[in-house]
Coordinates of C-alpha atoms in Angstrom, one line a residue:
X1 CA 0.0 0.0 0.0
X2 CA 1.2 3.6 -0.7
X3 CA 1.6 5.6 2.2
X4 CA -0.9 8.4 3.5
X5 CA 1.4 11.3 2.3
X6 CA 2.3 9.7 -1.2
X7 CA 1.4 12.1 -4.3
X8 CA -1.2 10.3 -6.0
X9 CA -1.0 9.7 -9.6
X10 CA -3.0 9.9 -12.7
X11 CA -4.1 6.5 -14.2
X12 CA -1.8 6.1 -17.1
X13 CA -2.1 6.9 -20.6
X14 CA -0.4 7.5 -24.1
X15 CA 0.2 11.2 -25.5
X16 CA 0.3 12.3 -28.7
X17 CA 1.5 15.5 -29.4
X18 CA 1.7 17.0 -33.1
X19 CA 4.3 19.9 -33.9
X20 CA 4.2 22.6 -36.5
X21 CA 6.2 25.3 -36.9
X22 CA 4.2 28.0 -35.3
X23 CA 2.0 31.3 -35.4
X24 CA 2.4 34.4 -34.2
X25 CA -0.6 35.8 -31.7
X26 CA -1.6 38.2 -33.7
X27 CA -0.4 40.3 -36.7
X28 CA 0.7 43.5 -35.1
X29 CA 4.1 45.0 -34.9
X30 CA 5.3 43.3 -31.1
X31 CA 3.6 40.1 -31.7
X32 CA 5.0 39.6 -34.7
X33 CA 8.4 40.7 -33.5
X34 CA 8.3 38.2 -31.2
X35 CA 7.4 35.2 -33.1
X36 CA 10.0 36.5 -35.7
X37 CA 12.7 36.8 -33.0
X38 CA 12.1 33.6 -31.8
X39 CA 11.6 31.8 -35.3
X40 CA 14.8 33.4 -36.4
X41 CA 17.3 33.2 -33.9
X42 CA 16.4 29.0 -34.2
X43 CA 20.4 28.2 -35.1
X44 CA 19.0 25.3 -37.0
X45 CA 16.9 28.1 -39.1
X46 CA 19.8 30.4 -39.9
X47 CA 22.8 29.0 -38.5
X48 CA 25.2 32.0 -38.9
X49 CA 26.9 32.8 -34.9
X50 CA 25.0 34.5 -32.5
X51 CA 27.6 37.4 -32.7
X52 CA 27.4 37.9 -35.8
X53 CA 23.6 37.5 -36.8
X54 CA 21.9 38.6 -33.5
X55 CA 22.7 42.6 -34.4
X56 CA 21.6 42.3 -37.4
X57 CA 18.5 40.8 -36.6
X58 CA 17.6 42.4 -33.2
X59 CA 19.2 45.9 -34.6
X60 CA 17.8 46.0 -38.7
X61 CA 15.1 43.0 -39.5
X62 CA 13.0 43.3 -36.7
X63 CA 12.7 47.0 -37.2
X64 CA 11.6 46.4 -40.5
X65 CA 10.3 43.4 -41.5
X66 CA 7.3 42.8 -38.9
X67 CA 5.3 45.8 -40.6
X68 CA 5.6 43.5 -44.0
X69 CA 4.7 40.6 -42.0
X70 CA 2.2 41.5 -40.1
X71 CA 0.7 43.0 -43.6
X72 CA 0.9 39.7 -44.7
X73 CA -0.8 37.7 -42.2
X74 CA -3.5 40.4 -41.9
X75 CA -4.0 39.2 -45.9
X76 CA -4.7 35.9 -44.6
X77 CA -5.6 36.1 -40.9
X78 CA -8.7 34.3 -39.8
X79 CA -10.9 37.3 -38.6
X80 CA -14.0 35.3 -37.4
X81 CA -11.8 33.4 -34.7
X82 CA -8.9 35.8 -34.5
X83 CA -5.9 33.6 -35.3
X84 CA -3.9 32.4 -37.8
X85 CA -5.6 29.7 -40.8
X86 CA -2.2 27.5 -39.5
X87 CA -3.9 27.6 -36.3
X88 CA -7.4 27.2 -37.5
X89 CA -6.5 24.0 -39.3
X90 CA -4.2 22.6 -36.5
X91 CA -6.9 22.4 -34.2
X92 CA -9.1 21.0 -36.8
X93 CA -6.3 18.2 -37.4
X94 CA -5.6 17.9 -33.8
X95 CA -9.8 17.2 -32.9
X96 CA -10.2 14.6 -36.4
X97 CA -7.0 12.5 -35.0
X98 CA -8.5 12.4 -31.6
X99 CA -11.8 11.0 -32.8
X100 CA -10.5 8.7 -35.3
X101 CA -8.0 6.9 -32.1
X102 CA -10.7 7.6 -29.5
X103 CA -12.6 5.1 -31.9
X104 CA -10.1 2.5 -31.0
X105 CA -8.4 3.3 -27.8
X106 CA -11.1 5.4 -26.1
X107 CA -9.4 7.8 -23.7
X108 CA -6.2 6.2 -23.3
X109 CA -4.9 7.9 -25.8
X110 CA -4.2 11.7 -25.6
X111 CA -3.8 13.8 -29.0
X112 CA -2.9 17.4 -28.0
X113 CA -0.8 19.8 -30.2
X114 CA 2.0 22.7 -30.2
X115 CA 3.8 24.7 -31.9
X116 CA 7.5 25.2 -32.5
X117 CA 7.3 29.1 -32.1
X118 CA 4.7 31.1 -30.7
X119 CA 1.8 29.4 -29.0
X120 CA 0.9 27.2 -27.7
X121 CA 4.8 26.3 -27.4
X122 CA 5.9 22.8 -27.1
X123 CA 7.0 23.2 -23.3
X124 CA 3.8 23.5 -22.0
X125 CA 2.2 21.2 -24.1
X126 CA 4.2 18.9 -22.9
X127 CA 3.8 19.5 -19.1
X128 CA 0.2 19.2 -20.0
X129 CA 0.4 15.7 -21.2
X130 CA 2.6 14.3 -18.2
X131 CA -0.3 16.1 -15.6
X132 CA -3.1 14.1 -17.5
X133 CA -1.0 10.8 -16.6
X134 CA 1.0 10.2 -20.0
X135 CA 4.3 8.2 -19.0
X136 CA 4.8 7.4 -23.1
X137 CA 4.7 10.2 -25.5
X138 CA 4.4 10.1 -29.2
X139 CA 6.1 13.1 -30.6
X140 CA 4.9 13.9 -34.2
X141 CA 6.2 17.0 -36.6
X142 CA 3.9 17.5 -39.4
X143 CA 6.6 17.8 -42.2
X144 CA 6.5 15.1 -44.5
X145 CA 10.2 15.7 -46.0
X146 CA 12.9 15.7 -42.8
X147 CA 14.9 19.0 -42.6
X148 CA 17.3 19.9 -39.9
X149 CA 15.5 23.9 -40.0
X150 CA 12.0 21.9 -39.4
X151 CA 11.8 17.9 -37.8
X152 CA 15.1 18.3 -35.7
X153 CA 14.7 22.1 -34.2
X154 CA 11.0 20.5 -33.6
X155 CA 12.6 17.8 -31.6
X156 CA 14.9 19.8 -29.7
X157 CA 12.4 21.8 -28.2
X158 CA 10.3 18.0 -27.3
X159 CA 13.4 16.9 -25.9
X160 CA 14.3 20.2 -24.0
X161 CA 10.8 20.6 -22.5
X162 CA 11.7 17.0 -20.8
X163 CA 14.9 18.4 -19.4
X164 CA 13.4 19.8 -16.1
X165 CA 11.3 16.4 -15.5
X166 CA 11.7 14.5 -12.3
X167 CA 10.0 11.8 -13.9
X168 CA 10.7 11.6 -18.1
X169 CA 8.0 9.6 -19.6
X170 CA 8.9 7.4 -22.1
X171 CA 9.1 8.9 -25.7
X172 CA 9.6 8.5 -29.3
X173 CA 9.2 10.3 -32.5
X174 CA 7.8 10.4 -35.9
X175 CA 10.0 10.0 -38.5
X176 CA 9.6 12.0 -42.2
X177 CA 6.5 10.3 -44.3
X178 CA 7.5 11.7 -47.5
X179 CA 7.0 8.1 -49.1
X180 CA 4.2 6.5 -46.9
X181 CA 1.5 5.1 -49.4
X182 CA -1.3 6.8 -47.4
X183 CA 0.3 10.3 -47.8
X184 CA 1.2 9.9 -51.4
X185 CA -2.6 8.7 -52.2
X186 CA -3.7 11.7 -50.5
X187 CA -1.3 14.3 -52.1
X188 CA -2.7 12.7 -56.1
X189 CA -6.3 12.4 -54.7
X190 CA -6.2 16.0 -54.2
X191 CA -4.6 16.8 -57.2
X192 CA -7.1 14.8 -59.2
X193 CA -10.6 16.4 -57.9
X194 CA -8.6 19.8 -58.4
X195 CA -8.3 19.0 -62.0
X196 CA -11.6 17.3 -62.4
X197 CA -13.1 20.7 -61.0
X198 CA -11.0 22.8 -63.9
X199 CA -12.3 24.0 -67.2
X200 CA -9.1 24.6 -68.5
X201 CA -6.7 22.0 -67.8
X202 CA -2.9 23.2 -66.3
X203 CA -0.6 22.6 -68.9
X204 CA 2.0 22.2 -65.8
X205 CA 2.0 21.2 -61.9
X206 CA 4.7 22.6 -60.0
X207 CA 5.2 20.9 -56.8
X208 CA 6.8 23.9 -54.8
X209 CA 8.5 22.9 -51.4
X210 CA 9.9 25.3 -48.8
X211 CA 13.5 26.5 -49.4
X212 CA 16.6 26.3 -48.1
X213 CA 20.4 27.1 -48.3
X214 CA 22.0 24.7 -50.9
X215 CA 24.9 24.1 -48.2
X216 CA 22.4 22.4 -46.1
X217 CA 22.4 19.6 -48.9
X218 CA 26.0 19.3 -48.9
X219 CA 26.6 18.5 -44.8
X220 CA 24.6 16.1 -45.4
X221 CA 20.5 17.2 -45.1
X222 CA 18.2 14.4 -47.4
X223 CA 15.6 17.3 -47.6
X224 CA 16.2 17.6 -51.4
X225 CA 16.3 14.3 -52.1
X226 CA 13.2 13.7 -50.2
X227 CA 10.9 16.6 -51.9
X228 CA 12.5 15.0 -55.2
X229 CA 11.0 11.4 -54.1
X230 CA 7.9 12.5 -53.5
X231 CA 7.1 14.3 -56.9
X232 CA 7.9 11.3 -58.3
X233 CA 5.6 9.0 -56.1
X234 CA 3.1 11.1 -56.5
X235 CA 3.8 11.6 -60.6
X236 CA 3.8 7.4 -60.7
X237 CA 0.4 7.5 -58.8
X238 CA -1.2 10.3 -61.1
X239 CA 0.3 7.9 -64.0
X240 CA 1.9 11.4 -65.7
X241 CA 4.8 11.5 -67.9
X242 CA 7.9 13.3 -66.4
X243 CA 7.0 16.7 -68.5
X244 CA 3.8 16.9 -66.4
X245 CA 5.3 18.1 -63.6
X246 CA 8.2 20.0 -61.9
X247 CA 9.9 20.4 -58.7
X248 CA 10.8 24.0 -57.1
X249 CA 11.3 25.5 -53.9
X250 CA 10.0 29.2 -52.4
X251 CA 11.0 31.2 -49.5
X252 CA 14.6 32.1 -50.3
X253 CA 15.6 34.3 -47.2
X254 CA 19.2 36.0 -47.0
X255 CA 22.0 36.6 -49.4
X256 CA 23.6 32.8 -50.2
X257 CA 22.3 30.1 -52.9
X258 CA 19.3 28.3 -52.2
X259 CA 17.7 24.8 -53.5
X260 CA 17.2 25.4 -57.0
X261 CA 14.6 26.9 -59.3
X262 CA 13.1 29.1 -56.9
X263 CA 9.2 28.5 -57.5
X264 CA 8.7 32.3 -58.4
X265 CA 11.2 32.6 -61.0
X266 CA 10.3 29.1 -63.0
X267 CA 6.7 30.2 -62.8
X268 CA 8.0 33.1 -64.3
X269 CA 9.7 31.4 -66.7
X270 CA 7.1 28.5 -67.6
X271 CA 4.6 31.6 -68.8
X272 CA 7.2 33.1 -71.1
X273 CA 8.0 29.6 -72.6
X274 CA 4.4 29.1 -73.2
X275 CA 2.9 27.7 -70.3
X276 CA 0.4 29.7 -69.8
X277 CA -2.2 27.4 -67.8
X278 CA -0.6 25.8 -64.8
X279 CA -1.1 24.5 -61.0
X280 CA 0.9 24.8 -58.0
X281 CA 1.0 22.5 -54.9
X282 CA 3.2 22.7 -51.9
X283 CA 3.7 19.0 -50.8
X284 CA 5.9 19.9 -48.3
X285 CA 3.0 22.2 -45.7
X286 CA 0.6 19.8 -44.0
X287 CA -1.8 22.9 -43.8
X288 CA -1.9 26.4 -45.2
X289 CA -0.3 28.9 -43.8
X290 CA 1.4 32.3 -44.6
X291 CA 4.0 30.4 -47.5
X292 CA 1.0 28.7 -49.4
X293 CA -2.1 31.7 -48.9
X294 CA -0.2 34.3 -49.6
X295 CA 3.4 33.6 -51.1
X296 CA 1.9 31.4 -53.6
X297 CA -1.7 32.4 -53.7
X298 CA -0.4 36.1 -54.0
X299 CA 3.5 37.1 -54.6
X300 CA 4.1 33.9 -57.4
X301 CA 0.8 34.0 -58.6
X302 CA 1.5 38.0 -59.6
X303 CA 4.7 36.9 -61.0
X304 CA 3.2 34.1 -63.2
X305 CA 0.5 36.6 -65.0
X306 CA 3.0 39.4 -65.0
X307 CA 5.6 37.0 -67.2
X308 CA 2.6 36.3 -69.5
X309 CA 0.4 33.8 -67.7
X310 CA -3.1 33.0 -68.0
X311 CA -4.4 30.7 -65.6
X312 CA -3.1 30.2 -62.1
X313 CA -4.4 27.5 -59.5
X314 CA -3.4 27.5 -56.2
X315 CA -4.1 23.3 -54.7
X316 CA -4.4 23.6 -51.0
X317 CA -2.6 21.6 -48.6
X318 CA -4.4 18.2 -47.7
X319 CA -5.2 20.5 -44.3
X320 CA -7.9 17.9 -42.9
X321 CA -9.1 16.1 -45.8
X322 CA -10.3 12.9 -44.8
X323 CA -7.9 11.3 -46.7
X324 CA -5.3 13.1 -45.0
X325 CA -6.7 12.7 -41.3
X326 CA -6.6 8.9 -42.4
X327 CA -2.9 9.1 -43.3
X328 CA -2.2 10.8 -40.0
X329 CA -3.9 8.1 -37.9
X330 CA -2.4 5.3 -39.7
X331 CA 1.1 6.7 -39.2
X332 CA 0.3 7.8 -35.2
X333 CA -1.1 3.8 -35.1
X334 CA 2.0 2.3 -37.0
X335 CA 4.6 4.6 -34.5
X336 CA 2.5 3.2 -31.6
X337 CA 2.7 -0.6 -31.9
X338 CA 4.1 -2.1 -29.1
X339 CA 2.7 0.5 -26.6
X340 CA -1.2 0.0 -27.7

């Protein structure tokens, strides 16, 4: 028997917390100087030395570039609920996955979510789980294709936030999905009711992927090689020949090389070569956010019809499609054997 003064202790259970990068509060200059401050001094985002980049950023970019931001987001924001679409459809992805494993573990299974910058951060989420009773945690970063700037700063901050635990539960993680059946099925289900819905047919689909630094490749990241594998699954699912598609990447930040074509140039180029009908999908976001409404939707769109093109669809992220929800769930199932 326990003794009279023993803490008592929640009756166990299994967390599941999903990641994604983050949101600021709101879309006014201090909040988003905060959520850029944080987002950008992430060494795994830009990994130039504190001495170096910090006065630059605290001193000339944040002075500046949270008006654009904020401008941005305020293109985008969700009004009705006051917050972010990112956040909007996180939660909506968060409640599906809880219902579809409530249906087969009832309430010994916890699905909760958090956010790499901003709120609600991954610390607290994670002090939430352990207080509900979770001794095993199942850590899960929505990014399909594994990047050091993304999955591993998304881990650090799991792994950090059990630091100051007295008693660690026990933990894994989610590994990149960029070639699990269910995700690929999704990703070409999408993409055929989007063309099925089309009067004029895209000549082109340009599967756009967040950017990053070309050196990043070199010590030894498999991002690129990952965003490349999935364009092809998904091509070999769709059953297209290779010219049907095209692989790019957005979101260039700083001075240096990035991966190769940036999205808003070839767009560029594809309407002066004759391309004038095409479609853009960004496998690489699990939901919408300011890169896919507004970059894509808005800045490479422009650049498309100012080069000459004609028709410009935007496919939205899989977000919580059913299909997508049922990727999810098998994934969170298959990282759970063993524990269930």
């Amino acid at each position: 028997m326990k003794p009279a003064n023993h803490p008592s202790l929640p009756t166990p259970k299994i967390g599941v917390l999903i990641a994604n990068l983050g949101t600021p509060d709101n879309y006014d200059y201090w909040s988003m100087r905060r959520y850029l401050s944080e987002f950008l001094s992430d060494q795994r985002v830009i990994d130039y030395p504190a001495w170096k980049w910090q006065p630059i950023l605290q001193g000339i970019i944040l002075s500046k570039r949270p008006f654009s931001s904020g401008a941005a987001y305020k293109s985008i924001w969700n009004h009705d609920l006051g917050e972010s679409p990112l956040m909007t459809i996180t939660k909506a992805q968060t409640n599906a996955i809880s219902a579809a494993l409530e249906t087969e573990f009832g309430d010994d299974v916890v699905v909760d979510f958090c956010m790499r910058y901003g709120n609600p951060s991954t610390k607290s989420k994670v002090a939430a789980l352990i207080e509900q009773g979770c001794d095993k945690i199942l850590f899960f970063p929505l990014y399909p294709q594994y990047a050091g700037a993304t999955t591993a700063t998304a881990n650090d901050a799991f792994f950090a936030a059990l630091a100051d635990k007295p008693w660690q539960p026990s933990v894994r993680t989610v590994p990149a999905y960029f070639d699990h059946p269910q995700y690929i099925d999704a990703l070409a289900g999408s993409i055929r009711d989007a063309y099925e819905n089309l009067e004029t047919k895209p000549d082109l689909l340009v599967a756009s992927y967040h950017g990053m630094p070309e050196r990043y490749l070199t010590q030894g990241d498999p991002y690129h090689c990952q965003c490349q594998k999935t364009t092809r699954l998904v091509r070999e699912a769709l059953g297209w020949d290779k010219d049907k598609i095209v692989t790019t990447f957005q979101s260039r930040f700083g001075p240096e090389e990035w991966l190769k074509p940036y999205t808003v140039e070839e767009v560029a180029r594809l309407a002066e070569s004759g391309k004038k009908n095409i479609a853009v999908i960004a496998p690489a976001f699990s939901a919408d956010c300011i890169e896919t409404l507004e970059e894509i939707n808005e800045e490479i769109k422009e650049a498309f019809e100012e080069a000459g093109g004609e028709s410009f669809t935007y496919i939205p992220c899989l977000n919580e499609q059913p299909a997508h929800i049922n990727a999810l769930t098998t994934i969170i199932k298959e990282n759970l054997q063993g524990w269930t």
